[in-house]
GROMACS .gro file of C-alpha atoms in nm:
model
  255
    1MET     CA    1  -4.901  -6.469   1.913
    2GLN     CA    2  -4.675  -6.307   1.653
    3LEU     CA    3  -4.867  -6.475   1.377
    4TYR     CA    4  -5.130  -6.263   1.543
    5ARG     CA    5  -4.975  -5.925   1.494
    6LEU     CA    6  -4.820  -6.038   1.210
    7THR     CA    7  -5.119  -6.062   1.023
    8LEU     CA    8  -5.267  -5.748   1.198
    9ALA     CA    9  -5.002  -5.558   1.049
   10THR     CA   10  -5.018  -5.665   0.712
   11ILE     CA   11  -5.413  -5.668   0.700
   12LEU     CA   12  -5.323  -5.248   0.877
   13GLN     CA   13  -5.062  -5.200   0.619
   14ARG     CA   14  -5.280  -5.288   0.308
   15LYS     CA   15  -5.541  -4.990   0.375
   16VAL     CA   16  -5.800  -5.174   0.227
   17TRP     CA   17  -6.003  -5.245   0.606
   18MET     CA   18  -6.079  -4.850   0.561
   19ILE     CA   19  -6.284  -4.890   0.272
   20ALA     CA   20  -6.452  -5.195   0.460
   21PHE     CA   21  -6.520  -4.917   0.787
   22LEU     CA   22  -6.622  -4.624   0.538
   23CYS     CA   23  -6.815  -4.842   0.355
   24VAL     CA   24  -7.069  -4.974   0.655
   25LEU     CA   25  -7.051  -4.588   0.831
   26VAL     CA   26  -7.070  -4.369   0.548
   27LEU     CA   27  -7.342  -4.533   0.297
   28PRO     CA   28  -7.651  -4.602   0.561
   29ILE     CA   29  -7.621  -4.235   0.579
   30ILE     CA   30  -7.630  -4.159   0.242
   31LEU     CA   31  -7.823  -4.440   0.058
   32PRO     CA   32  -8.131  -4.353   0.217
   33TYR     CA   33  -8.163  -4.046   0.040
   34LEU     CA   34  -8.117  -4.175  -0.317
   35THR     CA   35  -8.487  -4.311  -0.241
   36PRO     CA   36  -8.812  -4.111  -0.320
   37TYR     CA   37  -8.845  -4.007   0.073
   38GLU     CA   38  -9.000  -3.699   0.077
   39SER     CA   39  -9.370  -3.891   0.041
   40ASN     CA   40  -9.296  -4.027   0.347
   41PRO     CA   41  -9.019  -3.903   0.630
   42SER     CA   42  -9.064  -4.194   0.909
   43MET     CA   43  -8.901  -4.409   0.690
   44ILE     CA   44  -8.565  -4.327   0.665
   45GLU     CA   45  -8.493  -4.388   1.010
   46PRO     CA   46  -8.587  -4.793   0.907
   47ALA     CA   47  -8.386  -4.718   0.572
   48ARG     CA   48  -8.129  -4.625   0.741
   49ALA     CA   49  -8.080  -4.959   0.949
   50GLN     CA   50  -8.133  -5.169   0.654
   51ALA     CA   51  -7.865  -5.026   0.473
   52ALA     CA   52  -7.686  -5.006   0.766
   53TRP     CA   53  -7.676  -5.428   0.845
   54ILE     CA   54  -7.653  -5.496   0.428
   55CYS     CA   55  -7.375  -5.290   0.449
   56LEU     CA   56  -7.177  -5.510   0.733
   57TRP     CA   57  -7.313  -5.851   0.531
   58VAL     CA   58  -7.172  -5.747   0.195
   59VAL     CA   59  -6.830  -5.618   0.387
   60ALA     CA   60  -6.789  -5.934   0.590
   61VAL     CA   61  -6.904  -6.174   0.267
   62ALA     CA   62  -6.718  -5.960  -0.013
   63TRP     CA   63  -6.390  -5.885   0.233
   64VAL     CA   64  -6.300  -6.022   0.586
   65PHE     CA   65  -6.405  -6.412   0.417
   66PHE     CA   66  -6.131  -6.305   0.143
   67GLN     CA   67  -5.869  -6.171   0.412
   68ALA     CA   68  -5.921  -6.514   0.585
   69ALA     CA   69  -5.845  -6.689   0.286
   70ARG     CA   70  -5.605  -6.515   0.188
   71PHE     CA   71  -5.376  -6.525   0.489
   72GLY     CA   72  -5.451  -6.914   0.559
   73ASP     CA   73  -5.293  -6.926   0.192
   74ASP     CA   74  -5.070  -6.721   0.239
   75THR     CA   75  -4.919  -6.930   0.585
   76ALA     CA   76  -4.932  -7.248   0.425
   77ARG     CA   77  -4.763  -7.136   0.090
   78SER     CA   78  -4.472  -6.941   0.174
   79GLY     CA   79  -4.345  -7.126   0.428
   80LEU     CA   80  -4.439  -6.905   0.748
   81GLY     CA   81  -4.665  -7.187   0.882
   82ALA     CA   82  -4.398  -7.409   0.882
   83TYR     CA   83  -4.121  -7.194   1.014
   84PHE     CA   84  -4.377  -7.136   1.328
   85LEU     CA   85  -4.397  -7.518   1.335
   86SER     CA   86  -4.061  -7.564   1.462
   87ALA     CA   87  -4.096  -7.243   1.662
   88GLY     CA   88  -4.306  -7.470   1.877
   89VAL     CA   89  -4.680  -7.346   1.764
   90SER     CA   90  -4.894  -7.577   1.627
   91ARG     CA   91  -5.124  -7.580   1.305
   92VAL     CA   92  -5.450  -7.487   1.534
   93SER     CA   93  -5.262  -7.231   1.703
   94GLN     CA   94  -5.208  -7.077   1.420
   95MET     CA   95  -5.510  -7.079   1.228
   96ILE     CA   96  -5.672  -6.918   1.571
   97GLN     CA   97  -5.462  -6.637   1.517
   98ILE     CA   98  -5.558  -6.562   1.194
   99TRP     CA   99  -5.873  -6.607   1.332
  100LEU     CA  100  -5.820  -6.363   1.612
  101ALA     CA  101  -5.702  -6.104   1.328
  102CYS     CA  102  -5.941  -6.083   1.127
  103LEU     CA  103  -6.203  -6.059   1.397
  104THR     CA  104  -6.046  -5.785   1.529
  105PHE     CA  105  -6.129  -5.595   1.260
  106LEU     CA  106  -6.478  -5.745   1.186
  107LEU     CA  107  -6.587  -5.656   1.555
  108PRO     CA  108  -6.555  -5.279   1.487
  109LEU     CA  109  -6.753  -5.309   1.156
  110VAL     CA  110  -7.014  -5.497   1.410
  111ALA     CA  111  -6.987  -5.220   1.672
  112ILE     CA  112  -7.037  -4.917   1.377
  113THR     CA  113  -7.323  -5.071   1.232
  114VAL     CA  114  -7.513  -5.097   1.582
  115ALA     CA  115  -7.380  -4.753   1.678
  116VAL     CA  116  -7.494  -4.593   1.325
  117CYS     CA  117  -7.850  -4.794   1.430
  118LEU     CA  118  -7.888  -4.710   1.730
  119ILE     CA  119  -7.760  -4.320   1.735
  120GLY     CA  120  -7.882  -4.226   1.349
  121ALA     CA  121  -8.231  -4.421   1.357
  122MET     CA  122  -8.342  -4.466   1.710
  123PRO     CA  123  -8.742  -4.433   1.719
  124GLY     CA  124  -8.878  -4.132   1.891
  125ASP     CA  125  -9.103  -4.364   2.139
  126SER     CA  126  -8.966  -4.477   2.436
  127ALA     CA  127  -9.078  -4.803   2.423
  128GLN     CA  128  -9.022  -4.884   2.078
  129ALA     CA  129  -8.679  -4.752   2.152
  130ASP     CA  130  -8.589  -4.996   2.380
  131MET     CA  131  -8.712  -5.256   2.117
  132TRP     CA  132  -8.505  -5.129   1.927
  133VAL     CA  133  -8.219  -5.189   2.103
  134ALA     CA  134  -8.289  -5.519   2.199
  135THR     CA  135  -8.352  -5.628   1.846
  136ASN     CA  136  -7.962  -5.435   1.712
  137MET     CA  137  -7.796  -5.664   2.039
  138GLN     CA  138  -7.964  -5.968   1.904
  139TYR     CA  139  -7.930  -5.926   1.554
  140ALA     CA  140  -7.529  -5.805   1.681
  141ALA     CA  141  -7.534  -6.112   1.851
  142LEU     CA  142  -7.690  -6.355   1.565
  143PHE     CA  143  -7.438  -6.242   1.322
  144LEU     CA  144  -7.136  -6.273   1.515
  145LEU     CA  145  -7.233  -6.628   1.524
  146VAL     CA  146  -7.277  -6.729   1.174
  147ILE     CA  147  -7.006  -6.535   1.073
  148MET     CA  148  -6.698  -6.582   1.298
  149PRO     CA  149  -6.703  -7.025   1.229
  150LEU     CA  150  -6.680  -6.927   0.853
  151VAL     CA  151  -6.429  -6.681   0.886
  152MET     CA  152  -6.237  -6.981   1.063
  153MET     CA  153  -6.343  -7.222   0.749
  154ALA     CA  154  -6.219  -7.011   0.507
  155ALA     CA  155  -5.856  -6.975   0.630
  156ALA     CA  156  -5.908  -7.365   0.705
  157VAL     CA  157  -6.006  -7.437   0.321
  158GLY     CA  158  -5.724  -7.190   0.192
  159SER     CA  159  -5.444  -7.327   0.380
  160ARG     CA  160  -5.546  -7.671   0.214
  161PHE     CA  161  -5.759  -7.549  -0.136
  162GLY     CA  162  -5.589  -7.221  -0.184
  163GLY     CA  163  -5.727  -6.852  -0.118
  164THR     CA  164  -5.974  -6.885  -0.404
  165ILE     CA  165  -6.146  -7.177  -0.316
  166GLY     CA  166  -6.110  -7.079   0.056
  167TYR     CA  167  -6.341  -6.737  -0.008
  168LEU     CA  168  -6.577  -6.949  -0.258
  169ILE     CA  169  -6.694  -7.242  -0.036
  170PRO     CA  170  -6.747  -7.000   0.324
  171LEU     CA  171  -6.939  -6.746   0.046
  172CYS     CA  172  -7.112  -6.979  -0.119
  173MET     CA  173  -7.287  -7.125   0.182
  174SER     CA  174  -7.363  -6.826   0.351
  175VAL     CA  175  -7.556  -6.690   0.009
  176TYR     CA  176  -7.721  -7.058   0.026
  177GLY     CA  177  -7.795  -7.011   0.411
  178MET     CA  178  -7.943  -6.690   0.317
  179TYR     CA  179  -8.119  -6.734  -0.007
  180GLY     CA  180  -8.111  -7.083  -0.134
  181VAL     CA  181  -8.273  -7.219   0.134
  182GLY     CA  182  -8.519  -7.075   0.069
  183TYR     CA  183  -8.600  -7.179  -0.289
  184LEU     CA  184  -8.539  -7.488  -0.114
  185ALA     CA  185  -8.767  -7.502   0.094
  186MET     CA  186  -9.075  -7.429  -0.217
  187MET     CA  187  -8.934  -7.707  -0.371
  188THR     CA  188  -9.034  -7.933  -0.068
  189THR     CA  189  -9.397  -7.761  -0.105
  190VAL     CA  190  -9.431  -7.856  -0.435
  191GLN     CA  191  -9.277  -8.222  -0.433
  192ASP     CA  192  -9.273  -8.499  -0.162
  193ASN     CA  193  -8.913  -8.555  -0.201
  194ALA     CA  194  -8.769  -8.707   0.082
  195LEU     CA  195  -8.416  -8.656  -0.090
  196LEU     CA  196  -8.526  -8.262  -0.150
  197ASP     CA  197  -8.680  -8.288   0.284
  198TRP     CA  198  -8.391  -8.433   0.370
  199LEU     CA  199  -8.092  -8.185   0.251
  200TYR     CA  200  -8.331  -7.920   0.441
  201VAL     CA  201  -8.335  -7.973   0.715
  202ILE     CA  202  -7.925  -8.064   0.736
  203SER     CA  203  -7.877  -7.729   0.504
  204PRO     CA  204  -7.736  -7.378   0.751
  205HIS     CA  205  -8.054  -7.161   0.787
  206TYR     CA  206  -7.862  -6.824   0.792
  207HIS     CA  207  -8.164  -6.644   0.702
  208LEU     CA  208  -8.307  -6.715   1.083
  209ALA     CA  209  -8.030  -6.482   1.186
  210ASP     CA  210  -8.137  -6.208   0.948
  211LEU     CA  211  -8.350  -5.943   1.184
  212THR     CA  212  -8.333  -5.635   0.922
  213PRO     CA  213  -8.731  -5.733   0.865
  214ARG     CA  214  -8.810  -5.669   1.276
  215LEU     CA  215  -8.632  -5.350   1.178
  216VAL     CA  216  -8.777  -5.215   0.890
  217PHE     CA  217  -9.140  -5.271   0.993
  218ARG     CA  218  -9.025  -5.263   1.369
  219HIS     CA  219  -9.215  -5.552   1.528
  220GLY     CA  220  -9.015  -5.537   1.790
  221SER     CA  221  -8.687  -5.800   1.946
  222MET     CA  222  -8.740  -6.134   1.998
  223VAL     CA  223  -8.858  -6.355   2.317
  224GLY     CA  224  -8.634  -6.477   2.528
  225SER     CA  225  -8.673  -6.830   2.448
  226GLU     CA  226  -8.718  -6.760   2.069
  227PHE     CA  227  -8.338  -6.612   2.084
  228PHE     CA  228  -8.139  -6.867   2.252
  229GLN     CA  229  -8.308  -7.113   2.077
  230LEU     CA  230  -8.140  -6.954   1.778
  231VAL     CA  231  -7.871  -6.930   1.954
  232ALA     CA  232  -7.833  -7.292   2.088
  233TYR     CA  233  -7.851  -7.323   1.684
  234PHE     CA  234  -7.599  -7.136   1.503
  235VAL     CA  235  -7.333  -7.260   1.831
  236GLY     CA  236  -7.410  -7.591   1.685
  237ILE     CA  237  -7.339  -7.517   1.318
  238LYS     CA  238  -6.991  -7.334   1.453
  239LEU     CA  239  -6.923  -7.624   1.648
  240VAL     CA  240  -6.905  -7.901   1.305
  241LEU     CA  241  -6.751  -7.561   1.137
  242SER     CA  242  -6.476  -7.564   1.442
  243MET     CA  243  -6.450  -7.927   1.397
  244PHE     CA  244  -6.399  -7.904   1.012
  245SER     CA  245  -6.188  -7.624   1.025
  246THR     CA  246  -5.959  -7.781   1.242
  247ILE     CA  247  -5.921  -8.082   1.067
  248CYS     CA  248  -5.896  -7.867   0.735
  249TYR     CA  249  -5.570  -7.657   0.845
  250LEU     CA  250  -5.236  -7.709   0.709
  251ALA     CA  251  -4.944  -7.538   0.815
  252LYS     CA  252  -4.719  -7.574   0.538
  253PRO     CA  253  -4.791  -7.769   0.149
  254ALA     CA  254  -4.869  -8.086   0.132
  255ALA     CA  255  -4.580  -8.348   0.050
   0.00000   0.00000   0.00000
């Protein structure tokens, strides 16, 4: 796990991770007070939960993806990947070690977000509190199932096509899956087009992992069957992206 430790030490040395941690910890506490909350003070807690999860999505997409793509690129271009290959570390193992180093920073960010929601936005009613805890746990699980394979893909694509492309592809996929699919759904209802229908079916429906409306409007957690269907769907996407990343990753520049 030498590459894992090296990647981890490099991220720690750059100290940008401090900004990421402060964003998910401090901004959800501050931002709700910038709204006209005096008219309805009870909305502070849902607004804090909404801000917490939005900050986490932004940090994951803007920082974690970038780190993975950059390290994938640097490892291949600098000759470090070739060195580890000669030391008996396979290219897949190198990719996984970079991925794990990025997850080492992502998982605490998720834990902080959940803690902010459970400590700073917990409903007073005991029944609602139980549902609140369950919803946040479901949200954390779905968030990780969406982000983790995209982080791996960022490292793999970055190693082959460079850090910029490695960052932009998972960025575009996540934005499209969160927002673009909704516009595509509206287009399929307006016009009957087999190509659009096919594109909608194969698109990654990452918006299904966004449980922010359930938190804001306190709709409660998903029932078990619905939640596990989503888990199975995102696990399927994860397997596809993991296979693609395994094929795509380069430990050294192509000749």
